[in-house]
C-alpha cells in the first residue's frame, strides 16, 4: 500500500517512523506534502520519500499514492479529507475526524459516494491491550458493566494549536476525546444523559472539564481532562464480577490488568526516534487499515463510521454545555 503523508509535524513523523517497523513490501511512503516546501523536502529526505510537495492539492493528484494519512491541524481535517477522497484516495485522518458532526457527515457521504475507505485515526483501538479489553467485555467476564472512569490531564494549553479557537483548539478534541472513546468501548452506545462542567481559557476554548454519562440502566461514566497539569492518566471499567484497569498511558497502553491478571505487550521502536509516548504503536493502526483495504472494506470493524458519529455527537453536546463554539458550527455544508 502506497502512503501519501499530509503534514510534516510531530505526529506525521511518528506515523512514518511506525511504518518503518512494518514489512516494506506491504507499506511504502511515496509522497509527502506540507504548506512549506522546505519542510516537506526535509521530511522527505529524512524518510527517503520520493516526492515532496508544498501544496496539498499536488499530493491529492499524485498517481503513486493509494491512501493519505492526514496529520495536520484540526480545522483542516474536513477540507483535506474531502480533497483527497474527491481525488480517488483512501483516507486515514487523525482524530478528531472533523470539528463537528455536520462536517463528519459530509466527509462520510463523500467517502460513500466515491466508494473509498475512510477512518478516523483513533489509534487506541488497535493496541493489543485494547483487544484484550474487547475480549473481556464480549465474554462477560466482568459481569454487567456498571461504571467507567478515565482521566487525561496533560500540560498543553500553552501550545498555539490547543489554545486558539480558530485552529480548532481545546482540550476536548485533543485529549478529552480519548476518555469518551473509552466509555463508548465499554458501553457500546450513546449515554441517555450527558453532563459537562469545565473551565474555558481566555481564548474561548475548553481548558478542562469533567463529563458524566448516565445510562438508562443506571450505569455511569466519570471522565476528566485538563490541559494545565499532568495526572496519572489511567482508566478503568468496573463490572459486577470484575474490573479492567489500564495504567498510564491508557490511550496507548502496553499493559492491562483484567480481573487482577496483568498482561504486558512491549513495543519495539527499532532505531527510530518518536516524539509522542508509545507512538511506535501507530503501526498497529496502519497494518489494520492495510488489511481492511486489501479485503475491500470501506470502514474498519474495530472503529466503524457509526462509532465516529456517536463520538462526534457526544463531543458536540459537551462543547454546547461548556460554551465552546467554532466558526465551522455556523457554516452550512
Coordinates of C-alpha atoms in Angstrom, one line a residue:
X1 CA 0.0 0.0 0.0
X2 CA 1.4 3.3 -1.1
X3 CA 1.0 6.1 1.5
X4 CA 0.9 9.9 1.0
X5 CA 1.6 11.9 4.1
X6 CA -0.4 15.1 4.6
X7 CA 1.7 17.2 7.0
X8 CA 5.3 17.3 8.3
X9 CA 4.8 17.8 12.1
X10 CA 5.4 15.5 15.1
X11 CA 2.6 13.1 14.6
X12 CA 3.4 12.7 10.9
X13 CA 7.0 12.0 11.8
X14 CA 5.9 9.3 14.3
X15 CA 3.5 7.8 11.8
X16 CA 6.2 7.4 9.2
X17 CA 8.6 6.0 11.8
X18 CA 6.0 3.5 12.8
X19 CA 5.5 2.5 9.1
X20 CA 9.2 1.6 9.0
X21 CA 8.6 -1.1 11.6
X22 CA 6.3 -2.9 9.2
X23 CA 7.0 -5.0 6.2
X24 CA 8.3 -2.7 3.5
X25 CA 6.6 -4.9 0.8
X26 CA 3.3 -4.0 2.4
X27 CA 3.8 -0.3 3.2
X28 CA 5.6 2.3 1.2
X29 CA 5.6 6.1 1.6
X30 CA 5.7 7.6 -1.9
X31 CA 4.9 11.3 -1.3
X32 CA 4.6 14.0 1.4
X33 CA 3.1 17.5 1.4
X34 CA 3.3 20.4 3.7
X35 CA 2.4 24.1 3.5
X36 CA 6.1 24.9 3.4
X37 CA 8.0 23.2 0.6
X38 CA 11.3 23.3 2.6
X39 CA 9.7 21.4 5.5
X40 CA 8.3 18.9 3.1
X41 CA 11.7 18.3 1.4
X42 CA 13.5 17.9 4.7
X43 CA 10.8 15.4 5.8
X44 CA 11.1 13.5 2.5
X45 CA 14.9 13.4 2.9
X46 CA 14.6 12.0 6.4
X47 CA 12.3 9.2 5.4
X48 CA 13.6 8.7 1.9
X49 CA 10.3 9.6 0.3
X50 CA 10.5 10.1 -3.5
X51 CA 8.2 13.1 -3.8
X52 CA 7.7 16.3 -1.7
X53 CA 5.1 19.0 -2.3
X54 CA 4.5 22.4 -0.9
X55 CA 0.8 22.1 -1.8
X56 CA -1.8 19.6 -0.6
X57 CA -3.6 19.7 -4.0
X58 CA -0.4 18.2 -5.6
X59 CA -0.5 15.4 -3.1
X60 CA -4.2 14.7 -3.9
X61 CA -3.3 14.4 -7.6
X62 CA -0.2 12.3 -7.2
X63 CA -0.9 9.0 -9.0
X64 CA 1.6 6.9 -6.9
X65 CA -0.5 7.4 -3.7
X66 CA -3.2 4.9 -2.7
X67 CA -4.0 6.3 0.7
X68 CA -3.4 9.6 2.5
X69 CA -2.6 9.9 6.2
X70 CA -3.8 13.4 7.4
X71 CA -1.9 14.7 10.4
X72 CA -2.4 18.4 10.2
X73 CA -4.1 21.0 12.4
X74 CA -7.7 20.1 13.4
X75 CA -9.6 22.7 11.4
X76 CA -8.1 21.4 8.2
X77 CA -9.2 17.8 8.7
X78 CA -12.6 18.1 6.9
X79 CA -11.4 20.1 3.9
X80 CA -8.4 17.9 3.3
X81 CA -10.3 14.6 3.8
X82 CA -12.8 15.7 1.1
X83 CA -10.0 16.9 -1.2
X84 CA -8.2 13.5 -1.0
X85 CA -11.4 11.5 -1.4
X86 CA -12.5 13.5 -4.4
X87 CA -9.2 12.7 -6.0
X88 CA -9.6 8.9 -5.5
X89 CA -7.5 8.5 -2.4
X90 CA -8.4 6.4 0.6
X91 CA -8.1 8.4 3.8
X92 CA -6.8 7.8 7.4
X93 CA -7.4 11.1 9.2
X94 CA -6.1 11.9 12.6
X95 CA -8.6 12.4 15.4
X96 CA -10.8 14.3 15.6
X97 CA -12.0 13.4 12.1
X98 CA -13.6 16.9 11.9
X99 CA -14.7 19.8 14.2
X100 CA -18.3 18.8 14.4
X101 CA -21.0 16.3 13.3
X102 CA -22.0 18.3 10.3
X103 CA -18.5 18.2 8.9
X104 CA -18.2 14.5 9.7
X105 CA -21.4 13.6 7.9
X106 CA -20.2 15.5 4.8
X107 CA -16.9 13.6 4.8
X108 CA -18.6 10.2 5.2
X109 CA -21.0 11.0 2.4
X110 CA -18.2 11.8 0.0
X111 CA -16.4 8.5 1.1
X112 CA -19.5 6.5 0.5
X113 CA -20.2 8.2 -2.9
X114 CA -16.6 7.6 -4.0
X115 CA -16.6 4.0 -2.6
X116 CA -13.3 4.7 -0.7
X117 CA -12.0 3.8 2.7
X118 CA -12.2 6.4 5.4
X119 CA -11.3 6.1 9.0
X120 CA -10.8 8.5 11.9
X121 CA -7.4 7.6 13.3
X122 CA -8.3 6.7 16.9
X123 CA -5.1 4.6 17.3
X124 CA -6.1 3.4 20.8
X125 CA -8.4 0.8 19.4
X126 CA -5.7 -1.1 17.7
X127 CA -3.3 -1.8 20.6
X128 CA -3.2 -5.4 21.8
X129 CA -4.2 -4.3 25.3
X130 CA -7.5 -2.9 23.8
X131 CA -8.1 -6.2 22.0
X132 CA -7.9 -8.0 25.5
X133 CA -10.4 -5.4 26.8
X134 CA -12.8 -6.1 24.0
X135 CA -12.5 -9.9 24.5
X136 CA -13.2 -9.5 28.2
X137 CA -16.2 -7.3 27.6
X138 CA -17.6 -9.7 24.9
X139 CA -17.1 -12.7 27.1
X140 CA -18.9 -11.1 30.0
X141 CA -16.0 -12.0 32.3
X142 CA -16.7 -8.7 34.2
X143 CA -20.4 -9.4 34.6
X144 CA -22.5 -6.4 33.9
X145 CA -20.5 -3.2 33.3
X146 CA -21.7 -0.6 35.8
X147 CA -19.0 2.1 36.0
X148 CA -16.3 3.5 33.8
X149 CA -13.6 6.0 34.7
X150 CA -10.9 7.8 32.7
X151 CA -8.7 10.8 33.2
X152 CA -6.3 12.5 30.8
X153 CA -4.5 15.6 32.2
X154 CA -1.5 17.0 30.4
X155 CA 0.0 20.5 30.3
X156 CA -0.6 21.7 26.7
X157 CA -2.8 24.8 26.9
X158 CA 0.3 26.9 26.2
X159 CA 0.5 25.4 22.7
X160 CA -0.9 27.6 19.9
X161 CA -2.8 24.7 18.2
X162 CA -4.5 23.9 21.5
X163 CA -5.4 27.4 22.8
X164 CA -6.6 29.0 19.6
X165 CA -10.3 28.6 18.8
X166 CA -9.8 29.4 15.1
X167 CA -7.4 26.4 14.8
X168 CA -10.0 24.0 16.3
X169 CA -8.2 24.1 19.7
X170 CA -9.4 23.0 23.1
X171 CA -8.8 20.1 25.4
X172 CA -11.8 18.1 24.3
X173 CA -10.7 17.5 20.7
X174 CA -7.1 16.8 21.7
X175 CA -7.3 14.7 24.9
X176 CA -10.9 14.6 26.2
X177 CA -11.8 12.5 23.1
X178 CA -9.7 9.6 24.4
X179 CA -11.8 9.5 27.7
X180 CA -15.0 9.5 25.7
X181 CA -14.0 6.7 23.4
X182 CA -13.1 4.6 26.4
X183 CA -16.6 4.9 27.7
X184 CA -18.0 4.1 24.3
X185 CA -15.9 1.0 24.1
X186 CA -17.3 -0.2 27.5
X187 CA -21.0 0.6 27.0
X188 CA -21.2 0.4 23.1
X189 CA -23.9 3.1 23.0
X190 CA -24.6 6.7 23.4
X191 CA -25.5 7.7 27.0
X192 CA -29.0 8.6 28.0
X193 CA -27.8 11.8 29.7
X194 CA -24.7 13.9 29.4
X195 CA -23.5 16.4 32.0
X196 CA -20.4 18.5 31.4
X197 CA -18.8 21.2 33.5
X198 CA -15.5 22.8 32.9
X199 CA -13.3 25.9 32.6
X200 CA -12.7 28.0 29.5
X201 CA -9.4 29.5 28.5
X202 CA -9.3 33.3 27.9
X203 CA -9.3 32.5 24.1
X204 CA -12.7 30.7 24.3
X205 CA -11.5 27.1 24.1
X206 CA -12.1 24.5 26.8
X207 CA -9.2 24.2 29.2
X208 CA -10.6 21.5 31.3
X209 CA -13.8 19.6 32.0
X210 CA -15.4 16.7 33.8
X211 CA -18.1 14.8 31.9
X212 CA -20.6 12.4 33.4
X213 CA -22.5 9.9 31.4
X214 CA -25.7 8.3 32.7
X215 CA -27.4 5.3 31.1
X216 CA -30.9 4.1 31.3
X217 CA -29.9 1.1 33.4
X218 CA -28.1 3.2 35.9
X219 CA -24.6 2.7 34.6
X220 CA -22.3 5.7 34.7
X221 CA -19.1 7.1 33.4
X222 CA -16.9 9.7 35.0
X223 CA -14.5 11.3 32.6
X224 CA -12.0 14.1 33.2
X225 CA -9.5 16.0 31.1
X226 CA -7.3 19.1 31.9
X227 CA -4.7 20.9 29.8
X228 CA -2.9 22.6 32.7
X229 CA -1.2 19.8 34.6
X230 CA -0.1 16.2 34.5
X231 CA -2.1 13.5 36.1
X232 CA -1.8 9.7 36.4
X233 CA -3.9 9.3 33.1
X234 CA -5.4 6.0 34.0
X235 CA -8.7 4.3 33.0
X236 CA -10.9 1.5 34.4
X237 CA -14.1 -0.4 33.7
X238 CA -15.9 -1.9 36.7
X239 CA -18.5 -4.7 36.4
X240 CA -20.5 -6.8 38.8
X241 CA -17.9 -9.7 38.6
X242 CA -14.6 -7.9 37.9
X243 CA -12.8 -5.0 36.6
X244 CA -10.3 -3.8 33.9
X245 CA -7.5 -1.3 34.7
X246 CA -5.3 0.5 32.2
X247 CA -2.3 2.3 33.6
X248 CA -0.6 5.4 32.1
X249 CA -0.9 6.0 29.2
X250 CA -4.4 4.4 28.9
X251 CA -4.9 5.7 25.3
X252 CA -1.8 3.8 24.0
X253 CA -1.1 1.2 26.7
X254 CA 1.4 -1.6 26.8
X255 CA -0.2 -3.2 29.9
X256 CA -3.7 -4.1 31.0
X257 CA -5.0 -5.8 34.2
X258 CA -8.2 -7.8 33.8
X259 CA -9.7 -9.4 36.9
X260 CA -6.3 -9.0 38.7
X261 CA -4.4 -10.7 35.9
X262 CA -1.7 -8.4 34.4
X263 CA -0.7 -8.7 30.8
X264 CA 2.1 -6.9 29.0
X265 CA 2.6 -6.1 25.3
X266 CA 6.1 -4.5 24.9
X267 CA 6.6 -2.1 22.0
X268 CA 9.6 -2.1 19.8
X269 CA 10.7 1.3 18.4
X270 CA 13.6 0.0 16.4
X271 CA 16.2 2.7 15.6
X272 CA 13.6 5.4 15.2
X273 CA 13.0 8.4 17.4
X274 CA 9.4 9.1 18.4
X275 CA 8.0 12.4 19.6
X276 CA 5.0 11.1 21.5
X277 CA 4.6 8.3 24.1
X278 CA 4.3 4.8 22.6
X279 CA 3.9 6.2 19.1
X280 CA 5.5 3.0 17.7
X281 CA 2.0 1.7 18.3
X282 CA 0.8 3.6 15.3
X283 CA 2.0 0.6 13.3
X284 CA -0.9 -1.4 14.7
X285 CA -3.4 1.0 13.2
X286 CA -1.6 1.3 9.8
X287 CA -1.4 -2.5 9.4
X288 CA -5.1 -2.9 10.3
X289 CA -6.0 -0.2 7.7
X290 CA -4.0 -2.1 5.0
X291 CA -5.8 -5.3 5.7
X292 CA -9.2 -3.6 5.6
X293 CA -8.4 -2.1 2.2
X294 CA -7.0 -5.4 0.9
X295 CA -10.4 -7.0 1.8
X296 CA -12.3 -4.3 0.0
X297 CA -13.8 -2.9 3.2
X298 CA -14.7 0.8 3.2
X299 CA -14.6 1.2 7.0
X300 CA -12.8 -0.6 9.9
X301 CA -14.8 -3.0 12.1
X302 CA -12.7 -2.0 15.1
X303 CA -13.7 1.6 14.7
X304 CA -16.5 2.0 12.2
X305 CA -18.1 5.1 10.9
X306 CA -21.1 4.7 13.3
X307 CA -18.8 5.0 16.3
X308 CA -17.1 8.1 14.9
X309 CA -20.6 9.6 14.5
X310 CA -21.6 8.7 18.1
X311 CA -18.3 10.1 19.4
X312 CA -18.7 13.4 17.5
X313 CA -22.4 13.7 18.5
X314 CA -21.3 13.5 22.2
X315 CA -18.5 16.0 21.7
X316 CA -20.8 18.5 20.0
X317 CA -23.1 18.2 23.1
X318 CA -20.2 18.6 25.5
X319 CA -19.0 21.7 23.7
X320 CA -22.5 23.1 23.7
X321 CA -22.7 22.7 27.5
X322 CA -19.2 24.2 28.0
X323 CA -19.9 27.1 25.7
X324 CA -17.2 26.4 23.1
X325 CA -18.1 27.3 19.5
X326 CA -16.1 27.1 16.3
X327 CA -16.7 29.2 13.2
X328 CA -17.4 25.8 11.4
X329 CA -20.5 25.4 13.5
X330 CA -22.2 28.3 11.6
X331 CA -21.2 27.2 8.1
X332 CA -23.8 25.4 6.0
X333 CA -22.2 22.5 4.1

